Short mmCIF file of C-alpha atoms in Angstrom, two decimals:
data_model
loop_
_atom_site.label_atom_id
_atom_site.label_comp_id
_atom_site.label_asym_id
_atom_site.label_seq_id
_atom_site.Cartn_x
_atom_site.Cartn_y
_atom_site.Cartn_z
CA THR A 1 0.00 0.00 0.00
CA ALA A 2 1.32 3.42 -0.93
CA GLY A 3 2.85 5.35 1.92
CA LEU A 4 3.54 2.30 4.08
CA PRO A 5 6.88 0.56 4.42
CA ALA A 6 7.01 -2.75 2.57
CA THR A 7 7.86 -4.90 5.58
CA HIS A 8 7.66 -8.60 6.33
CA ASP A 9 4.58 -8.13 8.57
CA GLY A 10 3.10 -4.99 6.99
CA PHE A 11 0.25 -6.82 5.27
CA TRP A 12 -0.79 -8.44 8.56
CA HIS A 13 -0.71 -5.11 10.40
CA LEU A 14 -2.76 -3.40 7.73
CA ASN A 15 -5.45 -6.09 7.88
CA TRP A 16 -5.50 -6.35 11.66
CA ILE A 17 -5.61 -2.58 12.19
CA GLU A 18 -8.50 -2.21 9.76
CA ALA A 19 -10.42 -5.11 11.34
CA PHE A 20 -9.64 -3.97 14.91
CA ASN A 21 -10.90 -0.44 14.30
CA HIS A 22 -14.00 -1.75 12.52
CA ALA A 23 -14.79 -4.09 15.44
CA ILE A 24 -14.19 -1.41 18.08
CA PHE A 25 -16.31 1.22 16.31
CA GLU A 26 -19.07 -1.35 15.79
CA GLY A 27 -19.28 -1.70 19.59
CA GLY A 28 -16.83 -4.49 20.34
CA VAL A 29 -14.97 -4.05 23.62
CA TYR A 30 -12.17 -6.56 23.09
CA PRO A 31 -12.47 -8.17 19.66
CA ARG A 32 -11.24 -11.75 19.64
CA TRP A 33 -12.06 -12.52 16.01
CA TYR A 34 -11.83 -10.21 13.00
CA GLU A 35 -14.68 -11.31 10.73
CA GLU A 36 -13.83 -9.09 7.79
CA ALA A 37 -10.05 -9.54 7.80
CA PHE A 38 -8.36 -10.96 4.72
CA GLY A 39 -11.29 -10.51 2.38
CA GLY A 40 -13.85 -12.04 4.74
CA ALA A 41 -11.81 -15.13 5.62
CA GLY A 42 -11.42 -13.85 9.18
CA SER A 43 -8.51 -13.89 11.57
CA PRO A 44 -8.02 -14.41 15.30
CA SER A 45 -7.00 -11.30 17.13
CA PHE A 46 -3.97 -10.80 19.39
CA VAL A 47 -2.66 -14.30 18.74
CA PHE A 48 0.72 -13.15 17.48
CA TYR A 49 0.68 -9.55 18.67
CA PRO A 50 -0.92 -7.93 21.70
CA PRO A 51 -3.13 -4.90 20.95
CA GLY A 52 -0.62 -2.08 21.57
CA VAL A 53 -0.02 -1.04 17.95
CA ARG A 54 -3.72 -1.37 17.13
CA LEU A 55 -4.58 0.80 20.13
CA LEU A 56 -2.32 3.49 18.66
CA SER A 57 -4.43 3.38 15.49
CA LEU A 58 -7.74 4.09 17.24
CA PRO A 59 -7.62 7.91 16.98
CA PHE A 60 -7.16 7.58 13.22
CA GLY A 61 -9.91 4.96 12.96
CA ALA A 62 -12.25 7.53 14.49
CA ILE A 63 -11.67 9.95 11.62
CA THR A 64 -11.27 7.66 8.59
CA ASP A 65 -12.10 4.19 7.34
CA ALA A 66 -8.92 4.07 5.26
CA ALA A 67 -6.75 1.28 6.67
CA SER A 68 -3.59 2.78 5.17
CA ILE A 69 -4.16 6.09 7.01
CA GLN A 70 -4.96 4.27 10.26
CA THR A 71 -1.76 2.24 9.89
CA ARG A 72 0.42 5.25 8.98
CA GLY A 73 -1.04 7.10 11.96
CA ALA A 74 -0.22 4.25 14.35
CA LEU A 75 3.30 4.00 12.93
CA THR A 76 3.79 7.76 13.28
CA LEU A 77 2.65 7.66 16.91
CA LEU A 78 4.98 4.71 17.56
CA LEU A 79 7.98 6.65 16.22
CA LEU A 80 7.04 9.78 18.19
CA LEU A 81 6.50 7.77 21.35
CA HIS A 82 9.89 6.10 20.97
CA ALA A 83 11.66 9.46 20.58
CA ALA A 84 9.64 11.10 23.37
CA THR A 85 10.28 8.36 25.92
CA ALA A 86 14.00 8.37 25.08
CA TRP A 87 13.96 12.17 25.52
CA LEU A 88 12.29 11.81 28.94
CA LEU A 89 14.97 9.37 30.01
CA ALA A 90 17.73 11.60 28.62
CA ARG A 91 16.48 14.52 30.74
CA THR A 92 17.12 12.53 33.93
CA TRP A 93 20.16 10.55 32.78
CA PRO A 94 22.94 10.83 35.36
CA GLY A 95 25.95 12.81 34.25
CA THR A 96 26.39 15.40 31.57
CA THR A 97 23.98 16.68 28.97
CA ARG A 98 26.18 15.02 26.35
CA GLY A 99 25.19 11.65 27.77
CA GLY A 100 21.51 12.52 27.38
CA ALA A 101 22.01 13.77 23.83
CA ALA A 102 23.92 10.60 22.95
CA LEU A 103 21.11 8.50 24.43
CA ILE A 104 18.48 10.20 22.25
CA LEU A 105 20.66 9.86 19.16
CA LEU A 106 21.35 6.18 19.82
CA ALA A 107 17.67 5.52 20.48
CA VAL A 108 16.52 7.15 17.26
CA ILE A 109 19.20 5.63 15.00
CA ASN A 110 19.40 2.26 16.76
CA PRO A 111 19.82 -0.23 13.87
CA TYR A 112 17.72 -2.91 15.55
CA PHE A 113 14.85 -0.47 16.16
CA LEU A 114 15.05 0.81 12.58
CA ALA A 115 15.07 -2.76 11.21
CA ASN A 116 12.03 -3.59 13.34
CA VAL A 117 10.11 -0.65 11.94
CA TRP A 118 11.21 -0.46 8.31
CA ILE A 119 12.23 -4.02 7.35
CA ARG A 120 10.76 -6.63 9.67
CA GLY A 121 7.54 -4.78 10.44
CA ALA A 122 7.89 -5.92 14.05
CA TRP A 123 5.99 -2.88 15.25
CA SER A 124 4.89 -4.49 18.50
CA GLU A 125 8.53 -5.14 19.36
CA ALA A 126 9.41 -1.56 18.42
CA LEU A 127 6.63 -0.31 20.71
CA ALA A 128 8.01 -2.49 23.51
CA MET A 129 11.40 -0.83 22.99
CA ALA A 130 9.75 2.56 23.52
CA CYS A 131 8.17 1.28 26.74
CA LEU A 132 11.55 0.05 27.99
CA TRP A 133 12.74 3.67 28.10
CA LEU A 134 9.96 4.32 30.63
CA VAL A 135 11.09 1.39 32.78
CA LEU A 136 14.65 2.75 32.70
CA LEU A 137 13.28 6.20 33.57
CA ALA A 138 11.58 4.68 36.62
CA LEU A 139 14.85 3.05 37.70
CA CYS A 140 16.68 6.38 37.34
CA HIS A 141 14.07 8.15 39.47
CA ALA A 142 14.20 5.38 42.09
CA ARG A 143 17.99 5.59 42.21
CA GLN A 144 18.23 9.39 42.27
CA ASP A 145 15.46 10.56 44.55
CA ARG A 146 13.16 7.66 45.38
CA SER A 147 10.22 9.77 44.22
CA ARG A 148 6.68 8.68 43.49
CA ALA A 149 7.44 9.41 39.85
CA ALA A 150 9.44 6.16 39.82
CA ILE A 151 6.28 4.18 40.58
CA GLY A 152 4.25 6.03 37.94
CA TRP A 153 6.83 5.74 35.17
CA GLY A 154 7.50 2.11 36.06
CA ALA A 155 3.80 1.20 36.04
CA LEU A 156 3.29 2.97 32.72
CA GLY A 157 6.32 1.25 31.20
CA VAL A 158 5.36 -2.24 32.39
CA ALA A 159 1.74 -1.77 31.28
CA GLY A 160 3.01 -0.66 27.89
CA LEU A 161 5.22 -3.74 27.68
CA PHE A 162 2.28 -6.04 28.34
CA LEU A 163 0.13 -4.24 25.76
CA SER A 164 2.86 -4.21 23.15
CA HIS A 165 4.71 -7.51 23.29
CA HIS A 166 4.40 -10.97 24.80
CA PRO A 167 6.54 -11.41 27.91
#
């Protein structure tokens, strides 16, 4: 589909995102079967991937029925979330500001992350990588000042991990 990376799993994501949004906006709370996926053949939901990436597509499913736009929107949010969570960690990284800048740069140009997004299409794994920055942020807060922020960031990071990738 035009505008989407031609990845190993891209076709699956496109179908699952379209079917997930259709099921949710038809009143389904937690769709377990996508009736209309793959030309009406159907597909089980969340068997291979937890719902994290599909949850990112929901705002776009509310404004359009176009699966390619929903998928591009989810992918855009994934990339922004990855950079934003790395930036949050970099702000509290012990040491100099150079260390924080290096962390953001390494996060954004990490070859494994880039391969997950643009070649493999392992978007759930890429989302889990973004959530790991939040877990590391929680550990930094716990080490530095033992603040309540550590609990919040840690809970958010672990919840994101469970929603994005199988443990």
